[in-house]
Structures are given as structure tokens and as C-alpha cells.
């Protein structure tokens, strides 16, 4: 039986994720979060703070990479509730 590992990025545009897909039960998936310009990787939704890591597939799973806008590097102007700076 194969399970689905779904990877997401928050906010959309904050970075990219790779390694999602269908995997056999008890296999190991290597996943990676890469921050976009103006963002840094903060953590995965399960609390793990390693941008590059391995995940054991024991069922369908969704993980979200959480990115944080940096204070230097401009204004994205696209994010909800944006408008940092004065």
C-alpha cells in the first residue's frame, strides 16, 4: 500500500518544498524546504526546525514549511496583513 506525503509552503510564495509524493508504508522520504528571497525557513508544521530532513511514512501525511519574512530585503506587498515598516 502507498501513502501520500503532501508538502505545502506557508505563506505561498515564501519558499518551495520538495520530496512529497507517494511512498510505500514504513519507507523514508527526504524532504527539503527552501526559502524564497526575502524569507527565511522557520519550521515545519510538526515543530521540526530542520529545513532538510527525513520522514518515515506511516500513513497519509501533510507537512507545511513555515517561512518568515525578513525585515531587510524589501516589501513583498502581497501578503495578507502585510505592510511592515513605516
Coordinates of N, CA and C in Angstrom, one line a residue:
X1 N 0.8 -1.2 0.0 CA 0.0 0.0 0.0 C 0.9 1.2 0.0
X2 N 0.5 2.2 -0.8 CA 1.2 3.5 -0.8 C 0.4 4.6 -0.1
X3 N 1.2 5.5 0.5 CA 0.6 6.6 1.2 C 1.1 7.9 0.6
X4 N 0.4 9.0 0.8 CA 0.7 10.2 0.1 C 1.3 11.2 1.2
X5 N 2.5 11.7 0.8 CA 3.1 12.8 1.6 C 2.9 14.1 0.9
X6 N 2.1 15.0 1.5 CA 1.8 16.3 0.8 C 2.6 17.3 1.5
X7 N 3.3 18.1 0.8 CA 4.1 19.2 1.3 C 3.5 20.5 0.8
X8 N 3.5 21.5 1.7 CA 2.9 22.8 1.4 C 3.9 23.9 2.0
X9 N 3.8 25.1 1.5 CA 4.6 26.2 1.9 C 3.6 27.3 2.5
X10 N 4.0 27.9 3.6 CA 3.2 29.0 4.1 C 4.1 30.1 4.6
X11 N 3.9 31.3 4.1 CA 2.9 31.7 3.1 C 3.3 31.2 1.7
X12 N 2.3 31.1 0.8 CA 2.5 30.7 -0.5 C 3.5 31.8 -1.1
X13 N 4.5 31.5 -1.7 CA 5.5 32.5 -2.2 C 6.6 32.7 -1.2
X14 N 6.5 32.1 0.0 CA 7.6 32.3 1.0 C 8.8 31.3 0.7
X15 N 8.5 30.3 -0.1 CA 9.6 29.4 -0.4 C 9.0 28.2 -1.2
X16 N 9.9 27.2 -1.4 CA 9.4 26.0 -2.1 C 9.7 24.8 -1.2
X17 N 9.0 23.7 -1.5 CA 9.2 22.4 -0.8 C 9.4 21.3 -1.8
X18 N 10.1 20.3 -1.5 CA 10.3 19.2 -2.4 C 10.4 17.9 -1.6
X19 N 10.0 16.8 -2.2 CA 10.1 15.5 -1.6 C 8.7 14.9 -1.4
X20 N 7.7 15.6 -1.6 CA 6.3 15.0 -1.5 C 6.1 14.0 -2.6
X21 N 5.0 13.1 -2.4 CA 4.7 12.1 -3.3 C 4.1 10.9 -2.7
X22 N 4.1 9.8 -3.4 CA 3.5 8.6 -2.9 C 4.7 7.6 -2.5
X23 N 4.5 7.1 -1.3 CA 5.6 6.2 -0.8 C 5.0 5.0 -0.2
X24 N 5.8 3.9 -0.2 CA 5.4 2.6 0.5 C 5.4 2.8 2.0
X25 N 4.5 2.1 2.7 CA 4.5 2.2 4.2 C 5.8 1.8 4.7
X26 N 6.2 2.6 5.8 CA 7.5 2.4 6.5 C 8.7 2.8 5.7
X27 N 8.5 3.4 4.5 CA 9.7 3.9 3.8 C 10.1 5.3 4.3
X28 N 11.2 5.8 3.9 CA 11.7 7.1 4.4 C 11.7 8.0 3.2
X29 N 11.2 9.2 3.4 CA 11.2 10.3 2.4 C 12.1 11.4 2.8
X30 N 12.9 11.9 1.9 CA 13.8 13.0 2.2 C 13.0 14.3 1.7
X31 N 12.8 15.2 2.6 CA 12.1 16.5 2.2 C 13.0 17.7 2.4
X32 N 12.7 18.7 1.7 CA 13.5 19.9 1.7 C 12.6 21.2 1.6
X33 N 12.9 22.2 2.4 CA 12.3 23.5 2.3 C 13.3 24.5 2.0
X34 N 13.1 25.3 0.9 CA 14.0 26.3 0.5 C 13.3 27.7 0.5
X35 N 13.8 28.6 1.3 CA 13.2 29.9 1.4 C 13.4 30.8 0.1
X36 N 12.4 31.5 -0.2 CA 12.5 32.5 -1.3 C 13.2 33.7 -0.9
X37 N 13.6 34.6 -1.8 CA 14.3 35.8 -1.5 C 13.4 36.6 -0.6
X38 N 13.9 37.2 0.5 CA 13.1 38.0 1.5 C 12.5 37.2 2.6
X39 N 12.7 35.8 2.6 CA 12.1 35.0 3.6 C 13.2 34.1 4.2
X40 N 13.0 33.6 5.4 CA 13.8 32.5 6.0 C 12.9 31.4 6.4
X41 N 13.5 30.2 6.4 CA 12.7 29.0 6.8 C 12.6 29.1 8.4
X42 N 11.5 28.8 8.9 CA 11.3 28.9 10.3 C 11.2 27.5 10.9
X43 N 10.2 26.7 10.5 CA 10.0 25.4 11.0 C 8.9 24.6 10.1
X44 N 8.8 23.3 10.3 CA 7.8 22.5 9.7 C 6.6 22.6 10.7
X45 N 5.4 22.3 10.2 CA 4.2 22.3 11.0 C 4.2 21.3 12.2
X46 N 5.0 20.3 12.1 CA 5.1 19.4 13.2 C 6.2 19.8 14.3
X47 N 6.7 21.0 14.1 CA 7.7 21.6 15.1 C 9.1 21.4 14.7
X48 N 9.4 20.5 13.8 CA 10.8 20.2 13.4 C 11.4 21.5 12.7
X49 N 12.6 21.9 13.1 CA 13.3 23.1 12.6 C 14.4 22.8 11.6
X50 N 14.5 21.6 11.1 CA 15.5 21.3 10.1 C 14.8 21.4 8.7
X51 N 15.4 22.3 7.9 CA 14.9 22.6 6.6 C 15.0 21.3 5.7
X52 N 16.0 20.5 5.9 CA 16.3 19.3 5.2 C 16.2 18.2 6.2
X53 N 15.3 17.2 5.9 CA 15.1 16.1 6.9 C 14.5 14.9 6.3
X54 N 14.5 13.8 7.0 CA 13.8 12.6 6.6 C 12.6 12.3 7.4
X55 N 11.6 11.8 6.7 CA 10.3 11.5 7.4 C 9.9 10.0 7.1
X56 N 9.6 9.3 8.1 CA 9.1 7.9 8.0 C 7.6 8.0 7.6
X57 N 7.3 7.2 6.6 CA 5.9 7.2 6.0 C 5.1 6.1 6.7
X58 N 4.2 6.5 7.6 CA 3.4 5.5 8.3 C 1.9 5.8 8.1
X59 N 1.6 6.6 7.1 CA 0.2 6.9 6.8 C 0.2 8.2 5.9
X60 N -0.9 8.6 5.4 CA -1.0 9.8 4.7 C -0.7 10.9 5.6
X61 N 0.1 11.9 5.1 CA 0.7 12.9 5.9 C 0.8 14.2 5.2
X62 N 0.5 15.3 5.8 CA 0.7 16.7 5.2 C 1.6 17.4 6.2
X63 N 2.6 18.0 5.6 CA 3.5 18.9 6.4 C 3.6 20.2 5.7
X64 N 3.6 21.3 6.5 CA 3.7 22.6 5.9 C 5.0 23.2 6.4
X65 N 5.8 23.8 5.4 CA 7.0 24.5 5.7 C 6.6 26.0 6.0
X66 N 7.0 26.5 7.2 CA 6.6 27.8 7.6 C 7.8 28.7 7.4
X67 N 7.5 29.8 6.6 CA 8.6 30.7 6.3 C 8.2 32.1 6.9
X68 N 9.3 32.8 7.3 CA 9.1 34.1 7.9 C 9.7 35.2 7.0
X69 N 9.0 36.3 6.8 CA 9.5 37.4 6.0 C 10.7 38.0 6.8
X70 N 11.8 38.3 6.1 CA 12.9 39.0 6.8 C 12.6 40.5 6.8
X71 N 13.1 41.2 7.8 CA 12.9 42.7 7.9 C 13.7 43.5 6.9
X72 N 14.8 42.9 6.4 CA 15.5 43.6 5.4 C 15.3 42.9 4.1
X73 N 15.3 43.5 3.0 CA 15.1 42.8 1.7 C 13.8 43.3 1.0
X74 N 13.2 44.4 1.5 CA 12.1 44.9 0.7 C 10.8 44.5 1.2
X75 N 9.8 44.9 0.5 CA 8.4 44.7 0.9 C 7.7 43.8 -0.2
X76 N 7.1 42.7 0.2 CA 6.5 41.8 -0.7 C 5.2 42.4 -1.2
X77 N 4.5 43.1 -0.4 CA 3.2 43.7 -0.8 C 2.1 42.8 -1.1
X78 N 2.4 41.5 -1.1 CA 1.4 40.5 -1.5 C 0.7 39.8 -0.3
X79 N 1.4 39.8 0.8 CA 0.9 39.0 2.0 C -0.2 39.7 2.7
X80 N -1.1 38.8 3.1 CA -2.3 39.3 3.9 C -1.8 40.0 5.2
X81 N -2.3 41.1 5.5 CA -1.8 41.8 6.7 C -0.4 42.3 6.6
X82 N 0.1 42.5 5.4 CA 1.4 43.0 5.1 C 1.5 44.5 5.5
X83 N 2.6 45.1 5.1 CA 2.8 46.5 5.4 C 3.7 46.7 6.6
X84 N 4.8 45.9 6.7 CA 5.8 46.1 7.7 C 6.5 47.4 7.4
X85 N 6.9 48.1 8.4 CA 7.7 49.3 8.1 C 6.8 50.5 8.2
X86 N 7.4 51.7 8.3 CA 6.6 52.9 8.4 C 7.1 53.9 7.4

